[in-house]
Tab-separated table of C-alpha atoms in Angstrom:
chain	number	residue	atom	x	y	z
Q	996	UNK	CA	-204.641	-3.430	-88.756
Q	997	UNK	CA	-203.684	-5.248	-91.850
Q	998	UNK	CA	-201.301	-8.103	-91.280
Q	999	UNK	CA	-200.587	-11.892	-91.256
Q	1000	UNK	CA	-199.314	-14.306	-88.754
Q	1001	UNK	CA	-195.684	-15.533	-89.422
Q	1002	UNK	CA	-194.443	-19.329	-88.391
Q	1003	UNK	CA	-193.397	-17.686	-84.784
Q	1004	UNK	CA	-196.674	-16.369	-84.277
Q	1005	UNK	CA	-195.833	-12.967	-84.649
Q	1006	UNK	CA	-197.779	-10.462	-86.653
Q	1007	UNK	CA	-195.472	-9.002	-89.695
Q	1008	UNK	CA	-196.085	-6.164	-92.053
Q	1009	UNK	CA	-198.345	-6.630	-94.948
Q	1010	UNK	CA	-198.131	-4.810	-98.349
Q	1011	UNK	CA	-201.132	-2.401	-97.856
Q	1012	UNK	CA	-199.573	-1.064	-94.280
Q	1013	UNK	CA	-196.030	-0.250	-96.070
Q	1014	UNK	CA	-196.757	3.588	-96.273
Q	1015	UNK	CA	-197.509	3.409	-92.610
Q	1016	UNK	CA	-194.537	1.427	-91.864
Q	1017	UNK	CA	-192.257	3.780	-93.514
Q	1018	UNK	CA	-193.890	6.772	-91.791
Q	1019	UNK	CA	-193.548	4.892	-88.406
Q	1020	UNK	CA	-189.994	3.829	-88.911
Q	1021	UNK	CA	-188.778	7.237	-90.334
Q	1022	UNK	CA	-190.355	9.224	-87.467
Q	1023	UNK	CA	-187.685	8.365	-85.061
Q	1024	UNK	CA	-184.923	8.985	-87.572
Q	1025	UNK	CA	-186.401	12.504	-88.153
Q	1026	UNK	CA	-186.304	13.237	-84.531
Q	1027	UNK	CA	-182.815	12.082	-83.940
Q	1028	UNK	CA	-181.420	13.964	-86.799
Q	1029	UNK	CA	-183.299	16.951	-85.694
Q	1030	UNK	CA	-181.676	17.383	-82.337
Q	1031	UNK	CA	-178.305	16.592	-84.188
Q	1032	UNK	CA	-178.861	19.384	-86.531
Q	1033	UNK	CA	-179.872	21.912	-83.858
Q	1034	UNK	CA	-176.722	21.410	-82.035
Q	1035	UNK	CA	-174.767	22.389	-85.517
Q	1036	UNK	CA	-177.089	25.260	-86.104
Q	1037	UNK	CA	-177.159	26.942	-82.681
Q	1038	UNK	CA	-173.092	26.241	-82.499
Q	1039	UNK	CA	-172.523	29.973	-82.217
Q	1040	UNK	CA	-174.759	30.378	-79.253
Q	1041	UNK	CA	-174.063	27.037	-77.472
Q	1042	UNK	CA	-170.388	28.086	-77.638
Q	1043	UNK	CA	-171.107	31.413	-75.676
Q	1044	UNK	CA	-173.285	29.391	-73.084
Q	1045	UNK	CA	-171.159	26.517	-72.383
Q	1046	UNK	CA	-167.637	27.117	-73.607
Q	1047	UNK	CA	-166.893	30.822	-72.781
Q	1048	UNK	CA	-163.160	31.399	-73.575
Q	1049	UNK	CA	-161.525	34.685	-74.688
Q	1050	UNK	CA	-161.141	33.509	-78.445
Q	1051	UNK	CA	-164.236	33.184	-80.516
Q	1052	UNK	CA	-162.325	30.710	-82.606
Q	1053	UNK	CA	-161.258	28.511	-79.568
Q	1054	UNK	CA	-164.906	28.713	-78.173
Q	1055	UNK	CA	-166.499	27.655	-81.633
Q	1056	UNK	CA	-163.834	24.859	-81.972
Q	1057	UNK	CA	-164.636	23.398	-78.473
Q	1058	UNK	CA	-168.177	23.291	-79.437
Q	1059	UNK	CA	-167.596	21.614	-82.788
Q	1060	UNK	CA	-165.305	19.221	-80.861
Q	1061	UNK	CA	-168.156	18.573	-78.589
Q	1062	UNK	CA	-170.372	18.026	-81.729
Q	1063	UNK	CA	-167.829	15.844	-83.206
Q	1064	UNK	CA	-167.303	13.743	-79.904
Q	1065	UNK	CA	-170.924	12.459	-80.620
Q	1066	UNK	CA	-169.920	10.903	-83.726
Q	1067	UNK	CA	-166.869	9.122	-82.144
Q	1068	UNK	CA	-169.507	7.203	-80.025
Q	1069	UNK	CA	-171.393	5.951	-83.249
Q	1070	UNK	CA	-168.979	3.134	-84.249
Q	1071	UNK	CA	-169.543	1.671	-80.443
Q	1072	UNK	CA	-173.308	2.123	-80.807
Q	1073	UNK	CA	-173.167	0.365	-84.358
Q	1074	UNK	CA	-171.509	-2.765	-82.814
Q	1075	UNK	CA	-173.648	-2.994	-79.686
Q	1076	UNK	CA	-176.921	-1.829	-80.696
Q	1077	UNK	CA	-176.613	-3.121	-84.285
Q	1078	UNK	CA	-175.887	-6.538	-82.839
Q	1079	UNK	CA	-178.902	-6.241	-80.620
Q	1080	UNK	CA	-181.101	-5.144	-83.522
Q	1081	UNK	CA	-179.853	-8.268	-85.838
Q	1082	UNK	CA	-180.446	-10.652	-82.957
Q	1083	UNK	CA	-183.994	-9.280	-81.116
Q	1084	UNK	CA	-185.214	-7.551	-84.290
Q	1085	UNK	CA	-185.778	-4.349	-85.920
Q	1086	UNK	CA	-188.667	-3.173	-83.983
Q	1087	UNK	CA	-187.280	-3.816	-80.617
Q	1088	UNK	CA	-183.960	-2.429	-81.515
Q	1089	UNK	CA	-185.412	0.848	-82.886
Q	1090	UNK	CA	-187.556	1.334	-79.832
Q	1091	UNK	CA	-184.267	0.962	-77.728
Q	1092	UNK	CA	-182.240	3.608	-79.940
Q	1093	UNK	CA	-185.088	6.012	-79.616
Q	1094	UNK	CA	-184.993	5.944	-75.985
Q	1095	UNK	CA	-181.422	6.335	-75.526
Q	1096	UNK	CA	-181.518	9.532	-77.933
Q	1097	UNK	CA	-184.499	11.013	-76.175
Q	1098	UNK	CA	-182.343	10.954	-72.881
Q	1099	UNK	CA	-179.597	12.861	-74.553
Q	1100	UNK	CA	-182.049	15.257	-76.047
Q	1101	UNK	CA	-183.677	16.278	-72.749
Q	1102	UNK	CA	-180.318	16.618	-71.048
Q	1103	UNK	CA	-178.997	19.170	-73.783
Q	1104	UNK	CA	-182.229	21.105	-73.818
Q	1105	UNK	CA	-182.441	21.483	-69.919
Q	1106	UNK	CA	-178.656	21.767	-68.745
Q	1107	UNK	CA	-177.988	25.363	-67.214
Q	1108	UNK	CA	-175.018	27.541	-68.667
Q	1109	UNK	CA	-171.519	27.641	-67.606
Q	1110	UNK	CA	-172.326	30.812	-65.550
Q	1111	UNK	CA	-174.678	28.720	-63.283
Q	1112	UNK	CA	-173.135	25.633	-62.803
Q	1113	UNK	CA	-169.500	26.010	-63.827
Q	1114	UNK	CA	-167.539	23.094	-65.561
Q	1115	UNK	CA	-170.635	20.780	-64.828
Q	1116	UNK	CA	-172.401	22.457	-67.728
Q	1117	UNK	CA	-169.980	21.567	-70.601
Q	1118	UNK	CA	-169.531	18.012	-68.947
Q	1119	UNK	CA	-173.422	17.369	-69.185
Q	1120	UNK	CA	-173.535	18.625	-72.643
Q	1121	UNK	CA	-170.814	16.227	-73.743
Q	1122	UNK	CA	-172.589	13.315	-72.115
Q	1123	UNK	CA	-175.844	14.231	-73.733
Q	1124	UNK	CA	-173.993	14.489	-77.028
Q	1125	UNK	CA	-172.387	11.053	-76.279
Q	1126	UNK	CA	-175.846	9.511	-75.823
Q	1127	UNK	CA	-177.115	10.769	-78.881
Q	1128	UNK	CA	-173.969	9.619	-81.036
Q	1129	UNK	CA	-174.345	6.131	-79.407
Q	1130	UNK	CA	-177.959	5.658	-80.325
Q	1131	UNK	CA	-177.423	7.143	-83.777
Q	1132	UNK	CA	-174.660	4.460	-84.329
Q	1133	UNK	CA	-177.516	1.928	-85.239
Q	1134	UNK	CA	-180.481	4.223	-85.933
Q	1135	UNK	CA	-179.765	4.865	-89.511
Q	1136	UNK	CA	-178.758	1.185	-90.220
Q	1137	UNK	CA	-181.782	-0.122	-88.324
Q	1138	UNK	CA	-184.277	2.068	-90.406
Q	1139	UNK	CA	-182.404	1.689	-93.752
Q	1140	UNK	CA	-182.286	-2.211	-93.402
Q	1141	UNK	CA	-185.951	-2.319	-92.226
Q	1142	UNK	CA	-187.225	-0.195	-95.346
Q	1143	UNK	CA	-184.928	-2.271	-97.439
Q	1144	UNK	CA	-186.500	-5.424	-96.145
Q	1145	UNK	CA	-190.184	-4.194	-96.664
Q	1146	UNK	CA	-189.599	-2.795	-100.094
Q	1147	UNK	CA	-191.383	-4.432	-103.128
Q	1148	UNK	CA	-188.803	-6.141	-105.557
Q	1149	UNK	CA	-187.050	-4.008	-107.830
Q	1150	UNK	CA	-187.793	-0.598	-105.583
Q	1151	UNK	CA	-185.224	-1.036	-102.798
Q	1152	UNK	CA	-183.604	2.110	-103.748
Q	1153	UNK	CA	-186.854	4.212	-103.905
Q	1154	UNK	CA	-187.652	2.639	-100.271
Q	1155	UNK	CA	-184.470	3.056	-98.601
Q	1156	UNK	CA	-184.074	6.767	-99.929
Q	1157	UNK	CA	-186.794	7.854	-97.308
Q	1158	UNK	CA	-184.411	7.214	-94.506
Q	1159	UNK	CA	-182.394	10.107	-95.466
Q	1160	UNK	CA	-185.507	11.922	-96.949
Q	1161	UNK	CA	-186.816	11.994	-93.280
Q	1162	UNK	CA	-183.475	13.685	-92.157
Q	1163	UNK	CA	-184.295	16.499	-94.716
Q	1164	UNK	CA	-187.684	17.259	-92.953
Q	1165	UNK	CA	-185.780	17.789	-89.787
Q	1166	UNK	CA	-183.421	20.187	-91.510
Q	1167	UNK	CA	-186.394	22.118	-92.962
Q	1168	UNK	CA	-188.389	22.112	-89.652
Q	1169	UNK	CA	-185.071	23.169	-87.597
Q	1170	UNK	CA	-184.076	25.778	-90.136
Q	1171	UNK	CA	-187.567	27.200	-90.190
Q	1172	UNK	CA	-187.608	27.310	-86.377
Q	1173	UNK	CA	-184.355	29.140	-86.380
Q	1174	UNK	CA	-185.602	31.590	-89.080
Q	1175	UNK	CA	-188.633	32.174	-87.096
Q	1176	UNK	CA	-186.987	32.780	-83.849
Q	1177	UNK	CA	-184.627	35.497	-85.575
Q	1178	UNK	CA	-187.702	37.217	-86.894
Q	1179	UNK	CA	-189.497	37.229	-83.557
Q	1180	UNK	CA	-186.945	37.528	-80.978
Q	1181	UNK	CA	-184.008	40.102	-80.730
Q	1182	UNK	CA	-180.357	38.795	-81.152
Q	1183	UNK	CA	-179.874	39.156	-77.339
Q	1184	UNK	CA	-182.941	37.180	-76.559
Q	1185	UNK	CA	-181.884	34.195	-78.995
Q	1186	UNK	CA	-178.272	34.339	-77.400
Q	1187	UNK	CA	-179.667	34.152	-73.835
Q	1188	UNK	CA	-182.513	31.692	-73.967
Q	1189	UNK	CA	-184.368	31.586	-77.551
Q	1190	UNK	CA	-181.803	29.123	-78.957
Q	1191	UNK	CA	-183.220	26.463	-76.247
Q	1192	UNK	CA	-186.830	26.725	-77.692
Q	1193	UNK	CA	-186.132	24.306	-80.859
Q	1194	UNK	CA	-184.566	21.765	-78.381
Q	1195	UNK	CA	-187.454	21.910	-76.006
Q	1196	UNK	CA	-189.784	21.215	-79.046
Q	1197	UNK	CA	-187.851	18.225	-79.921
Q	1198	UNK	CA	-188.298	17.116	-76.336
Q	1199	UNK	CA	-192.271	17.696	-76.510
Q	1200	UNK	CA	-192.536	15.586	-79.546
Q	1201	UNK	CA	-190.587	12.526	-78.168
Q	1202	UNK	CA	-193.809	10.899	-76.627
Q	1203	UNK	CA	-195.712	11.067	-80.171
Q	1204	UNK	CA	-192.647	9.565	-81.922
Q	1205	UNK	CA	-192.393	6.543	-79.194
Q	1206	UNK	CA	-196.358	6.059	-79.892
Q	1207	UNK	CA	-195.498	5.838	-83.731
Q	1208	UNK	CA	-192.630	3.310	-83.339
Q	1209	UNK	CA	-194.245	1.066	-80.624
Q	1210	UNK	CA	-196.949	0.375	-83.395
Q	1211	UNK	CA	-194.163	-0.866	-86.022
Q	1212	UNK	CA	-194.449	-4.340	-87.061
Q	1213	UNK	CA	-191.248	-6.644	-87.497
Q	1214	UNK	CA	-190.368	-7.205	-91.181
Q	1215	UNK	CA	-191.127	-10.515	-92.689
Q	1216	UNK	CA	-187.426	-10.999	-93.883
Q	1217	UNK	CA	-186.582	-11.075	-90.393
Q	1218	UNK	CA	-189.135	-13.314	-89.064
Q	1219	UNK	CA	-188.473	-15.665	-91.844
Q	1220	UNK	CA	-184.716	-16.287	-90.868
Q	1221	UNK	CA	-184.381	-19.440	-88.752
Q	1222	UNK	CA	-181.127	-18.064	-87.268
Q	1223	UNK	CA	-180.326	-14.902	-85.588
Q	1224	UNK	CA	-176.556	-14.347	-84.737
Q	1225	UNK	CA	-175.684	-13.654	-81.137
Q	1226	UNK	CA	-172.837	-11.092	-79.972
Q	1227	UNK	CA	-169.918	-13.634	-80.515
Q	1228	UNK	CA	-171.148	-14.479	-84.019
Q	1229	UNK	CA	-171.540	-10.807	-84.975
Q	1230	UNK	CA	-167.900	-9.854	-83.987
Q	1231	UNK	CA	-166.729	-12.974	-85.846
Q	1232	UNK	CA	-168.383	-11.831	-89.172
Q	1233	UNK	CA	-167.287	-8.298	-88.630
Q	1234	UNK	CA	-163.645	-9.569	-88.405
Q	1235	UNK	CA	-164.033	-11.884	-91.257
Q	1236	UNK	CA	-165.482	-8.899	-93.297
Q	1237	UNK	CA	-163.154	-6.128	-92.215
Q	1238	UNK	CA	-161.939	-5.185	-95.726
Q	1239	UNK	CA	-165.734	-4.702	-96.809
Q	1240	UNK	CA	-166.513	-2.400	-93.679
Q	1241	UNK	CA	-163.382	-0.583	-94.265
Q	1242	UNK	CA	-164.085	-0.138	-97.926
Q	1243	UNK	CA	-167.592	0.786	-97.167
Q	1244	UNK	CA	-166.490	3.561	-94.652
Q	1245	UNK	CA	-164.853	5.357	-97.862
Q	1246	UNK	CA	-167.939	4.685	-99.707
Q	1247	UNK	CA	-169.905	6.555	-97.298
Q	1248	UNK	CA	-167.369	9.375	-96.800
Q	1249	UNK	CA	-168.748	11.431	-99.832
Q	1250	UNK	CA	-172.155	11.498	-98.589
Q	1251	UNK	CA	-171.762	12.089	-95.210
Q	1252	UNK	CA	-169.213	14.852	-95.764
Q	1253	UNK	CA	-171.263	16.689	-98.242
Q	1254	UNK	CA	-174.402	16.337	-95.979
Q	1255	UNK	CA	-172.820	17.988	-93.058
Q	1256	UNK	CA	-171.133	20.495	-94.924
Q	1257	UNK	CA	-174.459	21.899	-96.649
Q	1258	UNK	CA	-176.633	21.340	-93.669
Q	1259	UNK	CA	-174.870	21.728	-90.106
Q	1260	UNK	CA	-171.953	23.673	-91.103
Q	1261	UNK	CA	-174.038	26.289	-93.436
Q	1262	UNK	CA	-175.402	28.662	-90.678
Q	1263	UNK	CA	-171.823	28.927	-89.030
Q	1264	UNK	CA	-170.128	29.404	-92.615
Q	1265	UNK	CA	-172.577	31.935	-93.844
Q	1266	UNK	CA	-172.564	34.231	-90.679
Q	1267	UNK	CA	-169.086	33.679	-89.507
Q	1268	UNK	CA	-167.078	33.330	-92.919
Q	1269	UNK	CA	-169.313	34.952	-95.511
Q	1270	UNK	CA	-170.563	37.659	-93.071
Q	1271	UNK	CA	-174.088	37.152	-94.191
Q	1272	UNK	CA	-177.163	37.510	-91.903
Q	1273	UNK	CA	-178.042	34.706	-89.599
Q	1274	UNK	CA	-181.771	34.775	-91.376
Q	1275	UNK	CA	-180.051	34.405	-94.857
Q	1276	UNK	CA	-177.914	31.449	-93.789
Q	1277	UNK	CA	-180.747	29.783	-92.121
Q	1278	UNK	CA	-183.184	30.218	-94.992
Q	1279	UNK	CA	-180.387	28.837	-97.384
Q	1280	UNK	CA	-180.339	25.803	-94.812
Q	1281	UNK	CA	-184.139	25.276	-95.156
Q	1282	UNK	CA	-184.203	25.499	-99.049
Q	1283	UNK	CA	-181.165	22.946	-99.212
Q	1284	UNK	CA	-183.220	20.499	-96.910
Q	1285	UNK	CA	-186.260	20.813	-99.569
Q	1286	UNK	CA	-183.868	20.422	-102.318
Q	1287	UNK	CA	-182.302	17.078	-100.578
Q	1288	UNK	CA	-185.922	15.925	-99.808
Q	1289	UNK	CA	-186.568	16.099	-103.726
Q	1290	UNK	CA	-183.218	14.717	-104.915
Q	1291	UNK	CA	-183.058	11.804	-102.588
Q	1292	UNK	CA	-185.906	9.507	-103.771
Q	1293	UNK	CA	-185.021	10.516	-107.464
Q	1294	UNK	CA	-181.626	9.093	-106.866
Q	1295	UNK	CA	-183.155	6.002	-105.336
Q	1296	UNK	CA	-185.621	5.467	-107.862
Q	1297	UNK	CA	-183.113	6.156	-110.693
Q	1298	UNK	CA	-180.644	3.516	-109.350
Q	1299	UNK	CA	-183.550	0.772	-109.423
Q	1300	UNK	CA	-183.630	1.609	-113.188
Q	1301	UNK	CA	-180.244	1.978	-114.442
Q	1302	UNK	CA	-178.136	0.576	-111.610
Q	1303	UNK	CA	-176.184	1.992	-108.567
Q	1304	UNK	CA	-172.904	2.055	-110.086
Q	1305	UNK	CA	-173.279	4.743	-112.886
Q	1306	UNK	CA	-174.855	7.294	-110.338
Q	1307	UNK	CA	-172.284	6.766	-107.974
Q	1308	UNK	CA	-169.192	7.094	-110.311
Q	1309	UNK	CA	-170.827	9.894	-112.219
Q	1310	UNK	CA	-171.699	12.169	-109.065
Q	1311	UNK	CA	-168.468	11.235	-107.061
Q	1312	UNK	CA	-166.547	12.531	-110.481
Q	1313	UNK	CA	-168.527	15.850	-110.640
Q	1314	UNK	CA	-167.957	16.463	-106.973
Q	1315	UNK	CA	-164.368	15.839	-107.179
Q	1316	UNK	CA	-164.016	18.068	-110.126
Q	1317	UNK	CA	-166.300	21.089	-109.129
Q	1318	UNK	CA	-166.466	21.297	-105.393
Q	1319	UNK	CA	-163.350	23.494	-104.827
Q	1320	UNK	CA	-163.858	25.792	-107.875
Q	1321	UNK	CA	-167.367	26.339	-106.880
Q	1322	UNK	CA	-166.463	27.415	-103.272
Q	1323	UNK	CA	-163.785	29.615	-104.786
Q	1324	UNK	CA	-166.495	31.501	-106.801
Q	1325	UNK	CA	-168.823	31.576	-103.650
Q	1326	UNK	CA	-165.789	33.487	-101.648
Q	1327	UNK	CA	-165.089	35.696	-104.116
Q	1328	UNK	CA	-168.562	36.766	-104.663
Q	1329	UNK	CA	-170.217	36.444	-101.263
Q	1330	UNK	CA	-174.017	37.025	-101.392
Q	1331	UNK	CA	-177.092	35.056	-100.433
Q	1332	UNK	CA	-177.784	34.033	-104.123
Q	1333	UNK	CA	-174.332	32.690	-104.665
Q	1334	UNK	CA	-174.294	30.799	-101.294
Q	1335	UNK	CA	-177.858	29.163	-102.461
Q	1336	UNK	CA	-176.557	28.256	-105.807
Q	1337	UNK	CA	-173.513	26.575	-104.622
Q	1338	UNK	CA	-175.256	24.627	-102.025
Q	1339	UNK	CA	-178.165	23.643	-104.298
Q	1340	UNK	CA	-175.512	22.369	-106.685
Q	1341	UNK	CA	-173.987	20.399	-103.643
Q	1342	UNK	CA	-177.434	19.361	-102.596
Q	1343	UNK	CA	-177.994	17.777	-106.043
Q	1344	UNK	CA	-174.681	15.768	-105.434
Q	1345	UNK	CA	-175.701	14.718	-102.255
Q	1346	UNK	CA	-179.441	13.597	-102.981
Q	1347	UNK	CA	-178.419	11.535	-106.194
Q	1348	UNK	CA	-175.444	9.854	-104.702
Q	1349	UNK	CA	-177.002	9.098	-101.177
Q	1350	UNK	CA	-180.087	7.960	-103.046
Q	1351	UNK	CA	-177.895	4.906	-104.642
Q	1352	UNK	CA	-175.461	4.686	-101.858
Q	1353	UNK	CA	-177.624	3.699	-99.017
Q	1354	UNK	CA	-179.493	0.899	-100.752
Q	1355	UNK	CA	-175.980	-0.380	-102.086
Q	1356	UNK	CA	-174.861	-0.538	-98.548
Q	1357	UNK	CA	-177.522	-2.783	-97.558
Q	1358	UNK	CA	-176.888	-5.060	-100.593
Q	1359	UNK	CA	-173.140	-5.582	-99.846
Q	1360	UNK	CA	-173.489	-6.409	-96.169
Q	1361	UNK	CA	-173.902	-10.278	-95.033
Q	1362	UNK	CA	-177.420	-10.735	-94.345
Q	1363	UNK	CA	-177.448	-12.010	-91.019
Q	1364	UNK	CA	-175.302	-8.986	-89.803
Q	1365	UNK	CA	-176.753	-6.435	-92.237
Q	1366	UNK	CA	-177.583	-3.916	-89.510
Q	1367	UNK	CA	-174.436	-3.848	-87.606
Q	1368	UNK	CA	-172.399	-4.078	-90.626
Q	1369	UNK	CA	-174.126	-1.251	-92.315
Q	1370	UNK	CA	-174.312	0.797	-89.107
Q	1371	UNK	CA	-170.532	0.267	-88.308
Q	1372	UNK	CA	-169.317	1.336	-91.999
Q	1373	UNK	CA	-171.508	4.428	-91.805
Q	1374	UNK	CA	-170.771	5.268	-88.357
Q	1375	UNK	CA	-166.947	4.984	-89.068
Q	1376	UNK	CA	-167.339	7.331	-92.058
Q	1377	UNK	CA	-169.352	9.839	-89.885
Q	1378	UNK	CA	-166.714	9.792	-87.389
Q	1379	UNK	CA	-163.786	10.072	-89.409
Q	1380	UNK	CA	-165.197	12.604	-92.212
Q	1381	UNK	CA	-168.576	13.918	-91.775
Q	1382	UNK	CA	-169.188	14.639	-88.081
Q	1383	UNK	CA	-166.025	16.668	-87.863
Q	1384	UNK	CA	-166.604	18.563	-91.182
Q	1385	UNK	CA	-167.566	21.835	-89.366
Q	1386	UNK	CA	-164.373	21.467	-86.939
Q	1387	UNK	CA	-162.231	20.552	-90.223
Q	1388	UNK	CA	-163.826	23.287	-92.216
Q	1389	UNK	CA	-163.043	25.795	-89.334
Q	1390	UNK	CA	-159.527	24.748	-88.866
Q	1391	UNK	CA	-158.687	24.691	-92.441
Q	1392	UNK	CA	-159.998	28.405	-93.046
Q	1393	UNK	CA	-157.985	29.446	-89.771
Q	1394	UNK	CA	-154.880	27.329	-91.019
Q	1395	UNK	CA	-154.630	28.340	-94.632
Q	1396	UNK	CA	-156.656	31.879	-94.577
Q	1397	UNK	CA	-158.393	30.512	-97.540
Q	1398	UNK	CA	-162.258	30.538	-97.060
Q	1399	UNK	CA	-162.896	28.419	-99.950
Q	1400	UNK	CA	-160.721	25.452	-98.313
Q	1401	UNK	CA	-163.851	23.297	-97.154
Q	1402	UNK	CA	-164.371	22.645	-100.764
Q	1403	UNK	CA	-160.980	20.817	-100.932
Q	1404	UNK	CA	-162.135	18.655	-98.022
Q	1405	UNK	CA	-165.380	17.770	-100.091
Q	1406	UNK	CA	-163.154	16.842	-102.906
Q	1407	UNK	CA	-161.107	14.615	-101.011
Q	1408	UNK	CA	-164.255	12.825	-99.841
Q	1409	UNK	CA	-165.477	12.358	-103.337
Q	1410	UNK	CA	-162.371	10.692	-104.312
Q	1411	UNK	CA	-162.686	8.342	-101.385
Q	1412	UNK	CA	-166.256	7.592	-102.606
Q	1413	UNK	CA	-165.055	7.095	-106.232
Q	1414	UNK	CA	-162.222	4.803	-105.238
Q	1415	UNK	CA	-164.676	2.702	-103.013
Q	1416	UNK	CA	-167.128	2.438	-105.766
Q	1417	UNK	CA	-164.958	1.043	-108.102
Q	1418	UNK	CA	-163.677	-1.601	-105.577
Q	1419	UNK	CA	-166.961	-2.469	-104.580
Q	1420	UNK	CA	-168.316	-2.849	-107.948
Q	1421	UNK	CA	-165.607	-4.734	-109.555
Q	1422	UNK	CA	-166.698	-7.748	-111.480
Q	1423	UNK	CA	-167.737	-10.566	-109.007
Q	1424	UNK	CA	-167.804	-8.133	-106.065
Q	1425	UNK	CA	-170.403	-8.242	-103.574
Q	1426	UNK	CA	-172.222	-5.039	-104.644
Q	1427	UNK	CA	-172.357	-6.236	-108.442
Q	1428	UNK	CA	-174.093	-9.504	-106.941
Q	1429	UNK	CA	-176.570	-7.451	-104.921
Q	1430	UNK	CA	-177.419	-5.201	-108.036
Q	1431	UNK	CA	-177.628	-8.394	-110.252
Q	1432	UNK	CA	-180.311	-9.849	-107.835
Q	1433	UNK	CA	-182.084	-6.719	-107.605
Q	1434	UNK	CA	-182.261	-6.572	-111.503
Q	1435	UNK	CA	-183.492	-9.971	-111.484
Q	1436	UNK	CA	-186.305	-8.820	-109.100
Q	1437	UNK	CA	-187.071	-5.894	-111.321
Q	1438	UNK	CA	-187.576	-8.427	-114.382
Q	1439	UNK	CA	-189.726	-10.815	-112.309
Q	1440	UNK	CA	-191.845	-7.765	-111.437
Q	1441	UNK	CA	-192.277	-6.668	-114.987
Q	1442	UNK	CA	-193.106	-10.310	-115.960
Q	1443	UNK	CA	-195.725	-10.441	-113.472
Q	1444	UNK	CA	-197.303	-7.368	-114.864
Q	1445	UNK	CA	-197.395	-8.773	-118.310
């Protein structure tokens, strides 16, 4: 192992090990998101097993409500676990979040259906979702801050983009498993027990993720700080910076809404609204995951070169103007090719915006409470906007009888992102100062090469 000893006597990451550090830290993020996606992908089957009511709409709404309930736990996890990560360290905190998430995953994978244990079945599924949501509240922030702190000068955008990129690997794997199950099993077999197979696979790889994450090294930035805030100081800092947190919540709204629209909601939308085959919907989701994986590091790297603000403003404007017209065109001409074309467009928006947004979020937060601030803003946005996107989309279609209405929800989220970007990047704002510091780091790196 390549490393060095800090003033505290602990081993910290050395530059040659950064690729390995990225792999170790994002592996847990991959697993957490893999299990989240599975719940959305198999919402149709889960609704039949755990929420069997006479109305298919009501059954699906109950399932998406439980899916969304996990996101309501994220702000609580962001504050409690985020404060722990800022105090105890990135490595210790990320092992804790992984442990809690694994407990929720095992619970959802193994709980019997409603016909076997009655109301206890949906109650246990809800508990599993709440545990997953609680851990996820700090997981994304912890991983993003870790990547930002190990990044080489002038490349923070590129490094932090791999947090979201690891999620896309999870999407591809989940969609590929779903596509394979629909090819190998009959619809009756998938509905009865086949949908559990991907969840069990997620349980099986938990031990390997623990091995990877336990070998994670603490960041040099965290080790170098003499003071780590206690819980009281964290709460006081969040109260002082509440305007920044709420603005950043709107900042994240664009990315989290688009993300859950084009990934988790796609199989249900394709099958139940557009009446495409399950295989077609899952294949589109798989290709969207691949597209996201390509655009995310490009967006992060481009923001390192030209700045965060131009990308954030440009993409949010495009999404605001085109999301609803694109959905109108799709529902008027439903087909596999048209669904793929629209979602690949939205994938471009998500990848470019998120690639710049995640690193900007790490730059705007006070350094001593960077994880909890990032996590709280992201969790609030996911709870208010993204996490309930499948439920809101389903409700809007039922309420308005307009199959394109999810595009209006995405346009609203884009407007939130645009307004928040302009506020955060006003002259002298914290985001502007963070970008100026990153620009100085880029110039320093160029000078060193010369």
